[in-house]
XYZ file of C-alpha atoms in Angstrom:
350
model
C 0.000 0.000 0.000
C 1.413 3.558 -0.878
C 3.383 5.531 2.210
C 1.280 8.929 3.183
C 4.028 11.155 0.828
C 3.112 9.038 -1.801
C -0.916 9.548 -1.557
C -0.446 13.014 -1.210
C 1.917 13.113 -4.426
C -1.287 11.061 -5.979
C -3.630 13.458 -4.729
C -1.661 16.184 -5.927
C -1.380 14.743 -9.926
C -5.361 14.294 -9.603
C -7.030 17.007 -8.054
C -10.812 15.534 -8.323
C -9.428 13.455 -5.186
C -9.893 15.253 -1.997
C -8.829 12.774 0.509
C -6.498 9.331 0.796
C -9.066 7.331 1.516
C -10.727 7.771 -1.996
C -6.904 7.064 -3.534
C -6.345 3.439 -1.712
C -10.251 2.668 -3.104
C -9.517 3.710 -6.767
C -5.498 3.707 -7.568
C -5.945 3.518 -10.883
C -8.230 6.941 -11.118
C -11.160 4.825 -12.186
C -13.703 7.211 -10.692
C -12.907 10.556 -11.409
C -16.040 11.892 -11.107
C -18.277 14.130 -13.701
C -17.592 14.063 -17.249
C -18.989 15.653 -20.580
C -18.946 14.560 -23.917
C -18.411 15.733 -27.685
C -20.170 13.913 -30.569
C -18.253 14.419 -33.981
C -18.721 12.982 -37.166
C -15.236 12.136 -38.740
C -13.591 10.229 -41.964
C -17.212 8.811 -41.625
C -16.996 7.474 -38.053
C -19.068 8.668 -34.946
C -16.427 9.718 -32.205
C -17.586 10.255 -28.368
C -15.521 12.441 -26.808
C -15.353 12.789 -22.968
C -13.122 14.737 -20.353
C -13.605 16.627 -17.155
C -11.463 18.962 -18.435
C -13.694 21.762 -20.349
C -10.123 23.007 -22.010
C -9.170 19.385 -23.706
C -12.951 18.926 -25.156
C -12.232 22.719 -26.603
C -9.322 21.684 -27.939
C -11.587 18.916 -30.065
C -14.198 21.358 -30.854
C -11.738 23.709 -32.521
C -10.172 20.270 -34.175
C -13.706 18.633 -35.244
C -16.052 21.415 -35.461
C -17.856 23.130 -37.958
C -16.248 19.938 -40.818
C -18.894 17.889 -42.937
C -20.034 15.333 -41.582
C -19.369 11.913 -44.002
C -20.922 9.221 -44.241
C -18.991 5.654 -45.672
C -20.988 2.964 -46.314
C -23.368 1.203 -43.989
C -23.924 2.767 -40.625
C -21.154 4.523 -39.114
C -18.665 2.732 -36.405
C -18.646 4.136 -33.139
C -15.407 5.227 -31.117
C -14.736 6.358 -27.773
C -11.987 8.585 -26.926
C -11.501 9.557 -23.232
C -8.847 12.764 -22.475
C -7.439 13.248 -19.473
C -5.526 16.325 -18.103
C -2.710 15.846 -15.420
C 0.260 18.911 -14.151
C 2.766 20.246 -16.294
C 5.562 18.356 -17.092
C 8.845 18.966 -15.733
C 11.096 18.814 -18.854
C 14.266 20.314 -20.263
C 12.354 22.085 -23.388
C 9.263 23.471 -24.182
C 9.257 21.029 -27.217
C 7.646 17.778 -26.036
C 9.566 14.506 -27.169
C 9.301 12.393 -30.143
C 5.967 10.131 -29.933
C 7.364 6.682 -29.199
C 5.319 3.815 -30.749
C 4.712 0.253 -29.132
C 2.600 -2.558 -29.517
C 1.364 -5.521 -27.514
C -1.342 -7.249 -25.528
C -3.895 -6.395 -27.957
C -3.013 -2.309 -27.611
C -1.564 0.324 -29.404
C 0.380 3.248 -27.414
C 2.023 6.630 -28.944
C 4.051 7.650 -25.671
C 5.683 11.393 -25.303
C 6.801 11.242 -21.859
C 5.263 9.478 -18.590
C 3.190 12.721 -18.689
C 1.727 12.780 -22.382
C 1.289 9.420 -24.187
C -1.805 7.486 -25.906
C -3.096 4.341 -24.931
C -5.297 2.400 -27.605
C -7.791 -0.498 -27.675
C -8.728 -0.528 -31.491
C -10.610 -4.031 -30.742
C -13.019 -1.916 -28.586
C -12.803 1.049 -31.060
C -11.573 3.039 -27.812
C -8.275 5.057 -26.432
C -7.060 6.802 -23.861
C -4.997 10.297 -24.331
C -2.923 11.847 -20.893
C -1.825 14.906 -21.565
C -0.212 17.757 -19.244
C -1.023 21.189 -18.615
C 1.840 22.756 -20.668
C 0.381 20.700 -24.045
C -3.071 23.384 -23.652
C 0.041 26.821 -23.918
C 0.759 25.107 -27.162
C -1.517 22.396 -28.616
C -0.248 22.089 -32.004
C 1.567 18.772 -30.982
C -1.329 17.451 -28.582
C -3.412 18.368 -31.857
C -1.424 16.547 -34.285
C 0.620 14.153 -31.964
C -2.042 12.743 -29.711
C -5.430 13.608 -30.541
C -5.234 12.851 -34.093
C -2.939 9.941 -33.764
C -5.819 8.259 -31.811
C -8.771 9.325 -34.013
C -6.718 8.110 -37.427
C -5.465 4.951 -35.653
C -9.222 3.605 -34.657
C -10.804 4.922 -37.528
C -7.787 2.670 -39.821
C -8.595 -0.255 -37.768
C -12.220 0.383 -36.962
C -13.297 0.848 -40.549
C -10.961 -0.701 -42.890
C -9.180 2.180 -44.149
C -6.053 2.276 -46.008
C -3.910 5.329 -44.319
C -2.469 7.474 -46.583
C 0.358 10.422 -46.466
C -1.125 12.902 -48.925
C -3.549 15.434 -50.255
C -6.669 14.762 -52.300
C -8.578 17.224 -54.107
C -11.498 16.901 -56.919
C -15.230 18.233 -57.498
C -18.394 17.193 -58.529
C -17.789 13.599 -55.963
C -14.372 12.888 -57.771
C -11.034 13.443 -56.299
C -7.039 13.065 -57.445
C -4.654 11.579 -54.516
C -1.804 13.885 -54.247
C 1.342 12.343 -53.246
C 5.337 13.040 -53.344
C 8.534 13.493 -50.674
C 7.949 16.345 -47.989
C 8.903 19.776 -49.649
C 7.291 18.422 -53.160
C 4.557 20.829 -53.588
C 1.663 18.627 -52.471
C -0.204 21.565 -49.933
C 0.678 24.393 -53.257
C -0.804 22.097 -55.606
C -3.939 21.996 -52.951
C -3.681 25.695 -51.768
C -4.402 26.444 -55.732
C -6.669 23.514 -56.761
C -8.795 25.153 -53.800
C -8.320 28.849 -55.276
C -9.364 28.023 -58.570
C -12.695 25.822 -57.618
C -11.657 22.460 -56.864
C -12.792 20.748 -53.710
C -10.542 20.212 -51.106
C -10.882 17.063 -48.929
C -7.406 16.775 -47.371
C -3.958 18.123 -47.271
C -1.884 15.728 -44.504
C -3.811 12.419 -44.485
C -6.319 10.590 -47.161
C -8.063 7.225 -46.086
C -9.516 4.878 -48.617
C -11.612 1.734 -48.947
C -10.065 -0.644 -50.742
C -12.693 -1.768 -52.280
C -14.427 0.767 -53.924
C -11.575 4.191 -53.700
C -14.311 6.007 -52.029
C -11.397 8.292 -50.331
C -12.109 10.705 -47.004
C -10.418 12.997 -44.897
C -10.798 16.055 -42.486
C -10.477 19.636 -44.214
C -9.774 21.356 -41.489
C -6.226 23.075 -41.934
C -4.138 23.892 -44.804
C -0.207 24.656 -43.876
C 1.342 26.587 -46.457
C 5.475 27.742 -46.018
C 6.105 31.273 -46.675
C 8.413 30.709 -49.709
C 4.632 30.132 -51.532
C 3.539 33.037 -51.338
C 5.287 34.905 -54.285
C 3.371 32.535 -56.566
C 0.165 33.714 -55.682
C -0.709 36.953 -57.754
C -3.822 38.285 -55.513
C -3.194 40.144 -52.760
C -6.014 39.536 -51.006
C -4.892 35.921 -50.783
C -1.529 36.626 -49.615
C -2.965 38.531 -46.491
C -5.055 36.215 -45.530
C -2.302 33.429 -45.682
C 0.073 36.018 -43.895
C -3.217 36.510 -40.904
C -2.641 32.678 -39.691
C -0.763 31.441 -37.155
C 2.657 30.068 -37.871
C 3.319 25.860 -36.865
C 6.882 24.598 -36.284
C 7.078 20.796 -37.355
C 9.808 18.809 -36.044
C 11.594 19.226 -39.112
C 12.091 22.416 -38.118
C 9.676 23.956 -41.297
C 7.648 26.501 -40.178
C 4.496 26.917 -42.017
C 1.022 29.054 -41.662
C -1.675 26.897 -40.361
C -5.156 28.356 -42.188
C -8.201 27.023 -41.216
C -10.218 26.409 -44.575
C -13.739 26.335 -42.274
C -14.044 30.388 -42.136
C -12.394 30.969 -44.825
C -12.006 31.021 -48.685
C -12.929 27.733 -51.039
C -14.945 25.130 -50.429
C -14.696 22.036 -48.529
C -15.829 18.657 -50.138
C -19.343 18.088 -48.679
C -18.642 14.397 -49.003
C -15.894 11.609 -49.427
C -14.465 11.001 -53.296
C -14.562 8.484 -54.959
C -10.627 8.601 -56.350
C -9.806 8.989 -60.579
C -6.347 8.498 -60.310
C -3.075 9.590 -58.195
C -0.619 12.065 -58.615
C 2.941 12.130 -57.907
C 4.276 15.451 -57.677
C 8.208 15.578 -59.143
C 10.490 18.048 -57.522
C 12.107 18.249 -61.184
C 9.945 20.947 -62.586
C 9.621 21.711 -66.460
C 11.398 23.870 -68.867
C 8.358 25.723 -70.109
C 5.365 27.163 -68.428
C 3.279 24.055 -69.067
C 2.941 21.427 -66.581
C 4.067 18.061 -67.945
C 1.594 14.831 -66.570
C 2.490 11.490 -67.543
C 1.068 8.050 -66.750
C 3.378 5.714 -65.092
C 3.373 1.859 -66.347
C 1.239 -0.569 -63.732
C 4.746 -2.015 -62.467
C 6.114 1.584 -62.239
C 3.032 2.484 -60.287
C 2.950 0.150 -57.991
C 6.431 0.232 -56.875
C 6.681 4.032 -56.673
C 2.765 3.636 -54.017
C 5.058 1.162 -52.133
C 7.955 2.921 -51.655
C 5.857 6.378 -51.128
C 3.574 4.770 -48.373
C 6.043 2.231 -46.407
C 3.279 2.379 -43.552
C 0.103 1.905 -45.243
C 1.526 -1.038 -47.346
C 1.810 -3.012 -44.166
C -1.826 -2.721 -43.555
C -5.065 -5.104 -44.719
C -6.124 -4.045 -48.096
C -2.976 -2.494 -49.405
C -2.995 -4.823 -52.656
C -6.880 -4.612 -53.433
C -6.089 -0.483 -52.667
C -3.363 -0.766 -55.317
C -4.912 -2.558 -57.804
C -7.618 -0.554 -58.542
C -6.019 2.108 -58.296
C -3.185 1.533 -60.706
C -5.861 0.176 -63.256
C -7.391 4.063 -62.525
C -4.510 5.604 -62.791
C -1.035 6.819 -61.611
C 0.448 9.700 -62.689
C 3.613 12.031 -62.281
C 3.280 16.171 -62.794
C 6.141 18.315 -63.729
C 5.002 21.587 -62.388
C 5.166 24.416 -64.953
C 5.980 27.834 -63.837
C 2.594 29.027 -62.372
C 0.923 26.443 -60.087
C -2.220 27.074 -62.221
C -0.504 25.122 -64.844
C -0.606 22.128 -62.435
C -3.775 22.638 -61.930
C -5.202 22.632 -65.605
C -3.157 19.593 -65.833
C -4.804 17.955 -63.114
C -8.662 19.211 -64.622
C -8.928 16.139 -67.558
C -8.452 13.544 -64.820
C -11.551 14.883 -63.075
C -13.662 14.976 -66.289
């Protein structure tokens, strides 16, 4: 049984407990007392929510909220996320640690440091996110790191869905799969597909169903370096690129983080079914032109293998790749203007 300095260090990490006789009933914090909950709609999932902590469950509403609401086939699967907030850290930088995966026992964990770390059950479509107070001064990695590493990791398992590290953009229900190295162009290509009256359903991460390429995402943010901005010509555009915060990645890239729900273009209203892939080459051409080209199936397929290590580990790489080679993959040589990717990019989606 724990000494009296180590109740009162317990009691001190968990403030809902007010006396040591509640900590020797419940040492694993079963009972923390009242909680509320968020419903959100997302990749075409139902997520619950809950915290006592009225900061973490804002920190999902500005994540979540205000997004479309898709639908997949056949009734959505239900998740259930659970936050919990515990004291600040003591570390030697503001900069949390690198998420450290590991597996076993039937659960999935993403672990920061004792005080930040995600604990999944995708078998009972539920997880578990601790995270300290100095994660709420800056959430971009609770955002990215925890909160959306548990959401993406269910919804993969929970539904099916082939995780993918790219963009997709389209209209009219149809969408193009944007892929290529970091630095290759992929959120430019999206920034002006959305200027110039394409859809935009993701910039970061696409999920598919193998079986059909009906593709989803969440179109919340669009993170744009500053080294874009000379190549677009209104200025109205510029400013409003300039008004958004600024996010540091762990590369070290700093980029503006806009939030495409109050702002200009227009969000898919529902997931795409995909016409084809796109690599994006870092070798542009001579000309103004773009130059797209159709890469041979074996081409194809080794170039998705080698882009995606992660994804083709997972169930449903090869039915993913299939069809989608037999769709079509492609490789864009950006002309000088980005809207010359674009117009390349408009006869897939015909």
């Amino acid at each position: 049984m724990p000494d009296c300095a180590e109740l009162e260090s317990i009691r001190q990490s968990v403030p809902e407990y007010e006396d040591h006789a509640d900590l020797v009933a419940d040492p694993f914090f079963e009972r923390l007392g009242t909680t509320r909950c968020l419903s959100k709609q997302i990749l075409g999932g139902r997520f619950f929510f809950s915290s006592q902590n009225d900061a973490l469950l804002d920190l999902v509403e500005t994540t979540y909220g205000g997004l479309p609401g898709y639908v997949l086939s056949g009734d959505p699967s239900e998740f259930h996320v659970e936050l919990r907030l515990v004291p600040r850290a003591h570390r030697a930088t503001r900069t949390p640690p690198l998420v450290q995966m590991q597996s076993g026992a039937g659960l999935l964990c993403g672990v920061m440091d004792a005080s930040n770390y995600v604990v999944l059950m995708p078998a009972q479509r539920k997880a578990l996110i601790v995270a300290s107070e100095d994660m709420l001064i800056e959430p971009y990695h609770l955002r990215y790191e925890l909160i959306e590493f548990a959401v993406f990791a269910l919804a993969t398992r929970g539904m099916g869905l082939v995780p993918l590290h790219g963009a997709c953009v389209g209209r009219d229900g149809r969408g193009l799969l944007l892929l290529g190295a970091s630095g290759s162009g992929k959120s430019t290509l999206a920034l002006n597909s959305l200027l110039h009256g394409l859809d935009f359903l993701a910039e970061d991460a696409v999920f598919v169903q193998s079986d059909d390429l009906l593709a989803t995402g969440v179109p919340n943010y669009l993170h744009v370096r500053a080294d874009a901005l000379p190549l677009i010509e209104e200025e109205y555009v510029r400013r409003w690129i300039c008004s958004a915060p600024v996010i540091r990645r762990r590369s070290g890239v700093e980029k503006f983080e806009i939030d495409l729900r109050t702002s200009l273009g227009r969000l898919a209203e529902a997931p795409m079914i995909l016409k084809g892939a796109v690599f994006l080459s870092a070798q542009p051409v001579d000309g103004s032109n773009a130059s797209l080209k159709r890469l041979p199936s074996d081409k194809a397929v080794a170039r998705l293998d080698a882009d995606q290590p992660y994804a083709a580990g997972q169930p449903g790489w090869q039915a993913f790749t299939r069809q989608l080679v037999e769709t079509g993959v492609y490789e864009l040589r950006r002309g000088r203007h980005p809207q010359a990717s674009v117009d390349a990019l408009l006869p897939l989606l015909a």
